[in-house]
mmCIF file of C-alpha atoms (C1' of nucleotides) and ligand atoms in Angstrom:
data_model
loop_
_atom_site.group_PDB
_atom_site.id
_atom_site.type_symbol
_atom_site.label_atom_id
_atom_site.label_comp_id
_atom_site.label_asym_id
_atom_site.label_seq_id
_atom_site.Cartn_x
_atom_site.Cartn_y
_atom_site.Cartn_z
ATOM 1 C CA MET A 1 30.823 60.725 66.881
ATOM 2 C CA SER A 2 31.951 58.045 64.505
ATOM 3 C CA ASP A 3 32.939 61.118 62.434
ATOM 4 C CA LEU A 4 35.313 61.927 65.215
ATOM 5 C CA LEU A 5 36.822 58.378 65.275
ATOM 6 C CA GLU A 6 37.236 58.497 61.560
ATOM 7 C CA ARG A 7 39.004 61.872 61.674
ATOM 8 C CA LEU A 8 41.258 60.566 64.398
ATOM 9 C CA ARG A 9 42.104 57.453 62.478
ATOM 10 C CA GLY A 10 42.855 59.546 59.454
ATOM 11 C CA ARG A 11 45.328 61.459 61.552
ATOM 12 C CA GLY A 12 47.184 58.284 62.401
ATOM 13 C CA TRP A 13 45.646 57.704 65.808
ATOM 14 C CA ARG A 14 46.122 54.104 66.984
ATOM 15 C CA MET A 15 42.571 53.150 67.870
ATOM 16 C CA THR A 16 42.389 51.583 71.325
ATOM 17 C CA ALA A 17 39.495 50.615 73.503
ATOM 18 C CA GLN A 18 40.466 53.333 76.001
ATOM 19 C CA ARG A 19 40.475 56.158 73.342
ATOM 20 C CA ARG A 20 37.106 54.945 72.029
ATOM 21 C CA VAL A 21 35.308 55.039 75.401
ATOM 22 C CA VAL A 22 36.701 58.555 76.189
ATOM 23 C CA ALA A 23 35.548 59.784 72.824
ATOM 24 C CA GLU A 24 32.126 58.254 73.465
ATOM 25 C CA VAL A 25 31.850 59.949 76.854
ATOM 26 C CA LEU A 26 32.467 63.238 75.193
ATOM 27 C CA ASP A 27 29.584 62.961 72.825
ATOM 28 C CA GLY A 28 26.716 65.444 72.925
ATOM 29 C CA ASP A 29 26.084 69.167 73.331
ATOM 30 C CA HIS A 30 26.321 71.224 76.454
ATOM 31 C CA VAL A 31 28.574 68.627 78.049
ATOM 32 C CA HIS A 32 31.252 70.127 80.328
ATOM 33 C CA LEU A 33 32.828 67.339 82.249
ATOM 34 C CA THR A 34 36.061 67.290 84.416
ATOM 35 C CA ALA A 35 38.721 64.783 83.694
ATOM 36 C CA ASP A 36 37.698 62.775 86.746
ATOM 37 C CA GLU A 37 34.077 62.772 85.609
ATOM 38 C CA VAL A 38 35.189 61.610 82.185
ATOM 39 C CA HIS A 39 37.302 58.906 83.847
ATOM 40 C CA ALA A 40 34.366 57.728 86.065
ATOM 41 C CA ARG A 41 32.029 57.418 83.031
ATOM 42 C CA ALA A 42 34.666 55.793 80.916
ATOM 43 C CA ALA A 43 35.303 53.226 83.753
ATOM 44 C CA ASP A 44 31.629 52.211 83.606
ATOM 45 C CA LYS A 45 32.344 50.796 80.225
ATOM 46 C CA LEU A 46 35.991 49.787 80.667
ATOM 47 C CA PRO A 47 36.702 49.367 84.363
ATOM 48 C CA GLU A 48 40.432 49.246 84.337
ATOM 49 C CA ILE A 49 41.031 52.479 82.347
ATOM 50 C CA SER A 50 43.619 54.640 84.206
ATOM 51 C CA ARG A 51 43.398 58.289 85.100
ATOM 52 C CA ALA A 52 46.660 58.903 83.254
ATOM 53 C CA THR A 53 45.244 57.609 80.047
ATOM 54 C CA VAL A 54 42.173 59.780 80.346
ATOM 55 C CA TYR A 55 44.432 62.798 80.923
ATOM 56 C CA ASN A 56 46.590 61.866 77.942
ATOM 57 C CA THR A 57 43.679 61.330 75.699
ATOM 58 C CA LEU A 58 41.989 64.565 76.707
ATOM 59 C CA GLY A 59 45.253 66.389 76.085
ATOM 60 C CA GLU A 60 45.596 64.961 72.662
ATOM 61 C CA LEU A 61 41.993 65.746 71.780
ATOM 62 C CA VAL A 62 42.590 69.309 72.817
ATOM 63 C CA SER A 63 45.826 69.568 70.741
ATOM 64 C CA LEU A 64 43.936 68.217 67.724
ATOM 65 C CA GLY A 65 41.161 70.818 68.207
ATOM 66 C CA GLU A 66 38.497 68.245 68.741
ATOM 67 C CA ILE A 67 37.479 69.400 72.246
ATOM 68 C CA LEU A 68 38.167 72.552 74.239
ATOM 69 C CA GLU A 69 39.366 73.147 77.753
ATOM 70 C CA VAL A 70 37.063 75.463 79.800
ATOM 71 C CA SER A 71 38.160 76.951 83.085
ATOM 72 C CA THR A 72 35.361 78.837 84.719
ATOM 73 C CA ASP A 73 36.031 78.315 88.431
ATOM 74 C CA HIS A 74 39.659 77.598 89.018
ATOM 75 C CA ARG A 75 38.782 74.163 90.188
ATOM 76 C CA ALA A 76 39.061 71.215 87.805
ATOM 77 C CA LYS A 77 39.229 72.108 84.120
ATOM 78 C CA ARG A 78 36.231 71.058 82.032
ATOM 79 C CA TYR A 79 36.336 69.479 78.613
ATOM 80 C CA ASP A 80 33.893 70.690 75.939
ATOM 81 C CA PRO A 81 33.146 68.647 72.880
ATOM 82 C CA ASN A 82 31.438 71.630 71.242
ATOM 83 C CA ALA A 83 34.655 72.718 69.559
ATOM 84 C CA HIS A 84 33.352 73.376 66.082
ATOM 85 C CA ARG A 85 30.785 76.186 66.790
ATOM 86 C CA PRO A 86 32.450 79.140 68.497
ATOM 87 C CA HIS A 87 30.624 80.037 71.802
ATOM 88 C CA HIS A 88 31.112 81.452 75.247
ATOM 89 C CA HIS A 89 29.847 80.428 78.682
ATOM 90 C CA LEU A 90 27.289 81.545 81.222
ATOM 91 C CA VAL A 91 28.069 80.194 84.715
ATOM 92 C CA CYS A 92 25.935 79.976 87.824
ATOM 93 C CA ALA A 93 27.823 81.530 90.774
ATOM 94 C CA ARG A 94 26.027 79.244 93.245
ATOM 95 C CA CYS A 95 25.864 75.753 91.715
ATOM 96 C CA GLY A 96 28.479 76.038 88.929
ATOM 97 C CA ALA A 97 25.960 75.142 86.094
ATOM 98 C CA ILE A 98 27.387 76.063 82.692
ATOM 99 C CA ARG A 99 25.427 76.994 79.533
ATOM 100 C CA ASP A 100 26.820 77.523 76.134
ATOM 101 C CA VAL A 101 25.929 81.038 74.890
ATOM 102 C CA HIS A 102 26.318 82.891 71.645
ATOM 103 C CA PRO A 103 26.647 86.636 72.129
ATOM 104 C CA THR A 104 25.963 89.049 69.282
ATOM 105 C CA GLY A 105 28.921 90.717 67.506
ATOM 106 C CA ASN A 106 32.558 89.922 67.728
ATOM 107 C CA PRO A 107 34.113 90.793 71.082
ATOM 108 C CA LEU A 108 37.549 91.104 69.374
ATOM 109 C CA THR A 109 36.373 94.317 67.657
ATOM 110 C CA SER A 110 35.649 95.897 71.064
ATOM 111 C CA LEU A 111 39.446 95.981 71.830
ATOM 112 C CA PRO A 112 40.931 99.040 70.114
ATOM 113 C CA ASP A 113 44.416 99.037 68.791
ATOM 114 C CA SER A 114 45.343 101.565 71.471
ATOM 115 C CA GLU A 115 44.534 98.827 73.964
ATOM 116 C CA ARG A 116 46.516 96.079 72.350
ATOM 117 C CA PHE A 117 49.995 97.042 73.493
ATOM 118 C CA GLY A 118 51.644 95.598 70.412
ATOM 119 C CA PHE A 119 50.142 92.098 71.024
ATOM 120 C CA THR A 120 48.895 90.023 68.163
ATOM 121 C CA VAL A 121 45.426 89.259 69.508
ATOM 122 C CA GLU A 122 44.244 85.871 68.334
ATOM 123 C CA GLY A 123 41.240 84.991 70.529
ATOM 124 C CA VAL A 124 38.953 85.936 73.294
ATOM 125 C CA GLU A 125 36.991 84.170 75.960
ATOM 126 C CA VAL A 126 33.855 85.698 77.559
ATOM 127 C CA THR A 127 32.498 84.283 80.770
ATOM 128 C CA TYR A 128 29.114 85.596 82.008
ATOM 129 C CA ARG A 129 28.357 85.171 85.613
ATOM 130 C CA GLY A 130 24.930 85.064 87.298
ATOM 131 C CA VAL A 131 22.427 82.925 89.054
ATOM 132 C CA CYS A 132 20.547 80.197 87.376
ATOM 133 C CA PRO A 133 16.793 79.805 87.590
ATOM 134 C CA SER A 134 16.807 76.855 89.995
ATOM 135 C CA CYS A 135 19.193 78.494 92.367
ATOM 136 C CA ALA A 136 17.197 81.680 92.274
ATOM 137 C CA ALA A 137 14.037 79.753 93.175
ATOM 138 C CA ALA A 138 15.716 77.899 96.136
ATOM 139 C CA MET B 1 48.438 102.726 99.853
ATOM 140 C CA SER B 2 48.090 104.280 103.283
ATOM 141 C CA ASP B 3 44.532 105.000 102.055
ATOM 142 C CA LEU B 4 44.106 101.300 101.961
ATOM 143 C CA LEU B 5 45.548 100.766 105.389
ATOM 144 C CA GLU B 6 43.182 103.520 106.701
ATOM 145 C CA ARG B 7 40.190 101.891 105.138
ATOM 146 C CA LEU B 8 41.143 98.550 106.646
ATOM 147 C CA ARG B 9 41.663 100.054 110.109
ATOM 148 C CA GLY B 10 38.316 101.701 109.826
ATOM 149 C CA ARG B 11 36.812 98.276 109.065
ATOM 150 C CA GLY B 12 38.113 96.904 112.405
ATOM 151 C CA TRP B 13 41.195 95.247 111.054
ATOM 152 C CA ARG B 14 43.838 94.688 113.605
ATOM 153 C CA MET B 15 46.995 96.170 112.085
ATOM 154 C CA THR B 16 49.834 93.726 112.049
ATOM 155 C CA ALA B 17 53.265 93.835 110.449
ATOM 156 C CA GLN B 18 52.294 90.845 108.232
ATOM 157 C CA ARG B 19 49.189 92.587 106.898
ATOM 158 C CA ARG B 20 51.067 95.754 106.325
ATOM 159 C CA VAL B 21 53.777 94.094 104.156
ATOM 160 C CA VAL B 22 51.215 92.168 102.131
ATOM 161 C CA ALA B 23 49.413 95.406 101.410
ATOM 162 C CA GLU B 24 52.701 97.082 100.474
ATOM 163 C CA VAL B 25 53.581 94.385 98.037
ATOM 164 C CA LEU B 26 50.214 94.811 96.312
ATOM 165 C CA ASP B 27 50.799 98.468 95.498
ATOM 166 C CA GLY B 28 50.936 99.687 92.033
ATOM 167 C CA ASP B 29 49.129 99.191 88.724
ATOM 168 C CA HIS B 30 49.390 96.254 86.252
ATOM 169 C CA VAL B 31 50.505 94.025 89.126
ATOM 170 C CA HIS B 32 49.222 90.492 88.918
ATOM 171 C CA LEU B 33 51.159 88.423 91.381
ATOM 172 C CA THR B 34 50.545 84.835 92.631
ATOM 173 C CA ALA B 35 50.117 84.108 96.235
ATOM 174 C CA ASP B 36 53.688 82.601 96.406
ATOM 175 C CA GLU B 37 55.114 85.661 94.618
ATOM 176 C CA VAL B 38 53.405 87.853 97.203
ATOM 177 C CA HIS B 39 54.794 85.639 99.908
ATOM 178 C CA ALA B 40 58.315 85.858 98.555
ATOM 179 C CA ARG B 41 58.243 89.655 98.235
ATOM 180 C CA ALA B 42 56.691 89.979 101.710
ATOM 181 C CA ALA B 43 59.327 87.700 103.139
ATOM 182 C CA ASP B 44 62.044 90.060 101.867
ATOM 183 C CA LYS B 45 60.800 92.604 104.394
ATOM 184 C CA LEU B 46 59.523 90.224 107.060
ATOM 185 C CA PRO B 47 61.335 86.988 106.808
ATOM 186 C CA GLU B 48 59.270 84.819 108.976
ATOM 187 C CA ILE B 49 55.816 85.596 107.460
ATOM 188 C CA SER B 50 53.981 82.289 106.705
ATOM 189 C CA ARG B 51 52.319 81.212 103.555
ATOM 190 C CA ALA B 52 49.092 80.643 105.530
ATOM 191 C CA THR B 53 49.068 84.273 106.559
ATOM 192 C CA VAL B 54 49.591 85.475 103.043
ATOM 193 C CA TYR B 55 46.634 83.265 101.836
ATOM 194 C CA ASN B 56 44.496 84.507 104.675
ATOM 195 C CA THR B 57 45.284 88.186 104.004
ATOM 196 C CA LEU B 58 44.785 87.834 100.335
ATOM 197 C CA GLY B 59 41.409 86.181 100.947
ATOM 198 C CA GLU B 60 40.367 88.894 103.316
ATOM 199 C CA LEU B 61 41.333 91.638 100.890
ATOM 200 C CA VAL B 62 39.320 89.908 98.157
ATOM 201 C CA SER B 63 36.289 89.713 100.444
ATOM 202 C CA LEU B 64 36.551 93.372 101.216
ATOM 203 C CA GLY B 65 36.734 94.208 97.533
ATOM 204 C CA GLU B 66 40.219 95.742 97.818
ATOM 205 C CA ILE B 67 41.867 93.361 95.387
ATOM 206 C CA LEU B 68 40.651 91.024 92.694
ATOM 207 C CA GLU B 69 41.397 87.339 91.967
ATOM 208 C CA VAL B 70 42.373 86.783 88.327
ATOM 209 C CA SER B 71 42.537 83.348 86.768
ATOM 210 C CA THR B 72 43.998 83.373 83.214
ATOM 211 C CA ASP B 73 45.805 80.166 82.897
ATOM 212 C CA HIS B 74 44.426 77.592 85.427
ATOM 213 C CA ARG B 75 47.749 77.696 87.219
ATOM 214 C CA ALA B 76 48.104 79.752 90.377
ATOM 215 C CA LYS B 77 45.467 82.508 90.856
ATOM 216 C CA ARG B 78 46.762 86.054 90.563
ATOM 217 C CA TYR B 79 45.915 88.995 92.743
ATOM 218 C CA ASP B 80 45.126 92.328 91.240
ATOM 219 C CA PRO B 81 45.214 95.546 93.231
ATOM 220 C CA ASN B 82 43.392 97.392 90.426
ATOM 221 C CA ALA B 83 39.992 96.683 91.942
ATOM 222 C CA HIS B 84 38.438 100.089 91.673
ATOM 223 C CA ARG B 85 38.588 100.564 87.876
ATOM 224 C CA PRO B 86 36.704 97.885 85.979
ATOM 225 C CA HIS B 87 38.902 96.241 83.325
ATOM 226 C CA HIS B 88 39.600 93.062 81.485
ATOM 227 C CA HIS B 89 42.814 91.247 80.571
ATOM 228 C CA LEU B 90 45.074 90.532 77.624
ATOM 229 C CA VAL B 91 47.356 87.577 78.129
ATOM 230 C CA CYS B 92 50.367 86.363 76.202
ATOM 231 C CA ALA B 93 49.946 82.708 75.187
ATOM 232 C CA ARG B 94 53.706 82.150 75.211
ATOM 233 C CA CYS B 95 55.038 83.907 78.383
ATOM 234 C CA GLY B 96 51.883 84.537 80.386
ATOM 235 C CA ALA B 97 52.363 88.325 80.538
ATOM 236 C CA ILE B 98 49.115 90.048 81.551
ATOM 237 C CA ARG B 99 48.072 93.606 80.660
ATOM 238 C CA ASP B 100 44.953 95.488 81.850
ATOM 239 C CA VAL B 101 42.732 96.444 78.976
ATOM 240 C CA HIS B 102 39.502 98.543 78.697
ATOM 241 C CA PRO B 103 37.395 97.411 75.770
ATOM 242 C CA THR B 104 34.794 99.722 74.359
ATOM 243 C CA GLY B 105 31.172 99.121 75.183
ATOM 244 C CA ASN B 106 29.499 96.941 77.671
ATOM 245 C CA PRO B 107 29.898 93.231 77.010
ATOM 246 C CA LEU B 108 26.749 92.423 79.031
ATOM 247 C CA THR B 109 24.650 94.067 76.348
ATOM 248 C CA SER B 110 25.892 91.606 73.782
ATOM 249 C CA LEU B 111 24.059 88.716 75.515
ATOM 250 C CA PRO B 112 20.459 88.813 74.381
ATOM 251 C CA ASP B 113 17.669 87.641 76.586
ATOM 252 C CA SER B 114 17.167 84.598 74.441
ATOM 253 C CA GLU B 115 20.719 83.499 75.372
ATOM 254 C CA ARG B 116 20.235 83.984 79.144
ATOM 255 C CA PHE B 117 18.265 80.910 79.920
ATOM 256 C CA GLY B 118 16.522 82.506 82.842
ATOM 257 C CA PHE B 119 19.747 83.403 84.565
ATOM 258 C CA THR B 120 20.111 86.707 86.371
ATOM 259 C CA VAL B 121 23.311 87.877 84.749
ATOM 260 C CA GLU B 122 25.501 89.845 87.173
ATOM 261 C CA GLY B 123 28.965 90.134 85.572
ATOM 262 C CA VAL B 124 31.243 89.328 82.752
ATOM 263 C CA GLU B 125 34.899 88.601 82.334
ATOM 264 C CA VAL B 126 36.697 88.996 79.088
ATOM 265 C CA THR B 127 40.129 87.497 78.438
ATOM 266 C CA TYR B 128 41.855 88.313 75.181
ATOM 267 C CA ARG B 129 44.618 85.964 74.119
ATOM 268 C CA GLY B 130 47.570 86.688 71.872
ATOM 269 C CA VAL B 131 51.321 87.025 71.566
ATOM 270 C CA CYS B 132 53.157 89.933 73.244
ATOM 271 C CA PRO B 133 55.677 91.965 71.247
ATOM 272 C CA SER B 134 58.713 90.545 72.986
ATOM 273 C CA CYS B 135 57.659 86.926 72.421
ATOM 274 C CA ALA B 136 56.816 87.794 68.773
ATOM 275 C CA ALA B 137 60.328 89.199 68.303
ATOM 276 C CA ALA B 138 62.088 86.170 69.866
ATOM 277 C "C1'" DT C 1 51.977 35.100 62.972
ATOM 278 C "C1'" DC C 2 55.479 38.134 64.529
ATOM 279 C "C1'" DC C 3 57.506 42.553 65.545
ATOM 280 C "C1'" DT C 4 57.900 46.881 67.392
ATOM 281 C "C1'" DA C 5 56.716 51.446 68.034
ATOM 282 C "C1'" DC C 6 53.116 53.469 70.234
ATOM 283 C "C1'" DA C 7 49.920 53.251 74.103
ATOM 284 C "C1'" DA C 8 48.207 52.022 78.853
ATOM 285 C "C1'" DT C 9 49.062 51.450 83.692
ATOM 286 C "C1'" DG C 10 49.727 52.579 88.676
ATOM 287 C "C1'" DG C 11 52.019 54.937 91.698
ATOM 288 C "C1'" DA C 12 55.123 58.497 92.960
ATOM 289 C "C1'" DC C 13 55.550 63.224 92.638
ATOM 290 C "C1'" DT C 14 54.505 68.405 92.051
ATOM 291 C "C1'" DC C 15 51.926 72.341 92.553
ATOM 292 C "C1'" DT C 16 48.353 75.046 94.634
ATOM 293 C "C1'" DG C 17 45.675 75.856 98.269
ATOM 294 C "C1'" DT C 18 43.154 74.652 102.897
ATOM 295 C "C1'" DC C 19 42.969 73.506 107.633
ATOM 296 C "C1'" DT C 20 44.197 73.029 112.547
ATOM 297 C "C1'" DA C 21 46.232 73.279 117.027
ATOM 298 C "C1'" DA C 22 49.190 75.825 119.542
ATOM 299 C "C1'" DG C 23 51.589 79.984 120.434
ATOM 300 C "C1'" DT C 24 51.667 85.263 119.980
ATOM 301 C "C1'" DC C 25 50.434 89.908 120.263
ATOM 302 C "C1'" DA C 26 47.413 94.444 119.080
ATOM 303 C "C1'" DA C 27 44.793 97.307 121.301
ATOM 304 C "C1'" DG C 28 41.277 98.327 124.625
ATOM 305 C "C1'" DT C 29 40.924 98.892 129.790
ATOM 306 C "C1'" DA C 30 42.155 100.560 134.307
ATOM 307 C "C1'" DT D 1 52.108 101.425 132.353
ATOM 308 C "C1'" DA D 2 50.603 96.595 132.993
ATOM 309 C "C1'" DC D 3 46.878 93.419 132.195
ATOM 310 C "C1'" DT D 4 43.802 90.877 129.537
ATOM 311 C "C1'" DT D 5 41.651 88.755 125.752
ATOM 312 C "C1'" DG D 6 40.267 87.256 121.462
ATOM 313 C "C1'" DA D 7 41.958 88.003 116.969
ATOM 314 C "C1'" DC D 8 46.080 86.821 114.424
ATOM 315 C "C1'" DT D 9 50.150 84.032 113.033
ATOM 316 C "C1'" DT D 10 52.676 79.884 112.523
ATOM 317 C "C1'" DA D 11 54.368 75.222 110.918
ATOM 318 C "C1'" DG D 12 53.167 71.500 109.058
ATOM 319 C "C1'" DA D 13 49.764 68.038 107.871
ATOM 320 C "C1'" DC D 14 46.397 67.447 104.426
ATOM 321 C "C1'" DA D 15 43.750 67.554 100.025
ATOM 322 C "C1'" DG D 16 42.607 68.164 95.036
ATOM 323 C "C1'" DA D 17 44.177 68.413 90.369
ATOM 324 C "C1'" DG D 18 47.363 67.227 87.332
ATOM 325 C "C1'" DT D 19 52.086 65.362 85.621
ATOM 326 C "C1'" DC D 20 55.829 62.054 85.096
ATOM 327 C "C1'" DC D 21 58.008 57.700 84.634
ATOM 328 C "C1'" DA D 22 59.319 52.768 84.352
ATOM 329 C "C1'" DT D 23 57.093 48.947 83.290
ATOM 330 C "C1'" DT D 24 53.895 46.193 80.703
ATOM 331 C "C1'" DG D 25 50.636 45.577 76.921
ATOM 332 C "C1'" DT D 26 48.947 45.815 72.226
ATOM 333 C "C1'" DA D 27 47.409 47.784 67.398
ATOM 334 C "C1'" DG D 28 48.409 47.300 63.108
ATOM 335 C "C1'" DG D 29 51.803 46.655 59.541
ATOM 336 C "C1'" DA D 30 55.199 43.241 57.324
HETATM 337 MN MN1 MN E 201 30.795 74.971 75.902
HETATM 338 MN MN1 MN E 202 44.220 93.676 86.100
HETATM 339 ZN ZN1 ZN E 203 22.740 77.476 89.986
HETATM 340 ZN ZN1 ZN E 204 54.979 86.891 75.759
#
DNA sequence: TCCTACAATGGACTCTGTCTAAGTCAAGTA
DNA sequence: TACTTGACTTAGACAGAGTCCATTGTAGGA
């Protein structure tokens, strides 16, 4: 985490209390919070932080490649601090729970040239859908 | 298309002018329109059709499995009449153009049991991202 | 310490989609 | 054909998520 703050400082980021608490909230693995969830948690530490600042900071962190935007349900976007190890997502269709997963192989290789229509293909997102154990039990 | 209308009639749908024009708009392959685009095209034929009716009808067609919802950019959902042949999508990062693609193999098999966390996995969506030829030329 | 460019703020605004109450009409019945 | 009825449509209010902007504040360099 302080690694992150160091990297950001090295990139010329002005270090403010707001940016620090947003970065702190986004620490840890398997965290996939919405902007408003980030805002709520940041406001626990810094009550007057505004929603606009949270959105601005999240957008900057995405541009810098420090976090990822994840859209699994067409509701609020989620922000994923696990940006340095490529992964995909497994989503519960009932409760929305999200797990990071690491499929075998490279999904890019499964798209033949004849299916690329002249595009330069740069990336791929895979979203597995299913039912989590606790929803299946209930 | 009249196949579709027949199937719907068989399912007890009351056949209205509004539903007919929405179904007509969604005819054809590689069509991925937003609800408001469907509304605009439907209104060319039936000027007083309301947005609510378009949303209602699209939702019903999705429930019936006649069209698919596609979310590639976290803006408006797109509606895809190609619901009967499984496929995935290739999206231009610059202009948003969407192509249907058919990757080789079954992406479900690339998720090992050890990466399923007890979920019952039922489906998978693959979104390839790249730059289309006309954006690359520009 | 002072300066100033960069950052934070709150509220208005946009976009997408949902909901509701009232009016309309498709299609079954006689 | 005319009647009847519940399914369907409508306009507009409402809501969630996110953006924009004018104003105010401040990090960090001189
Ligand atoms: Mn993740
Ligand atoms: Mn498609
Ligand atoms: Zn669940
Ligand atoms: Zn393009």
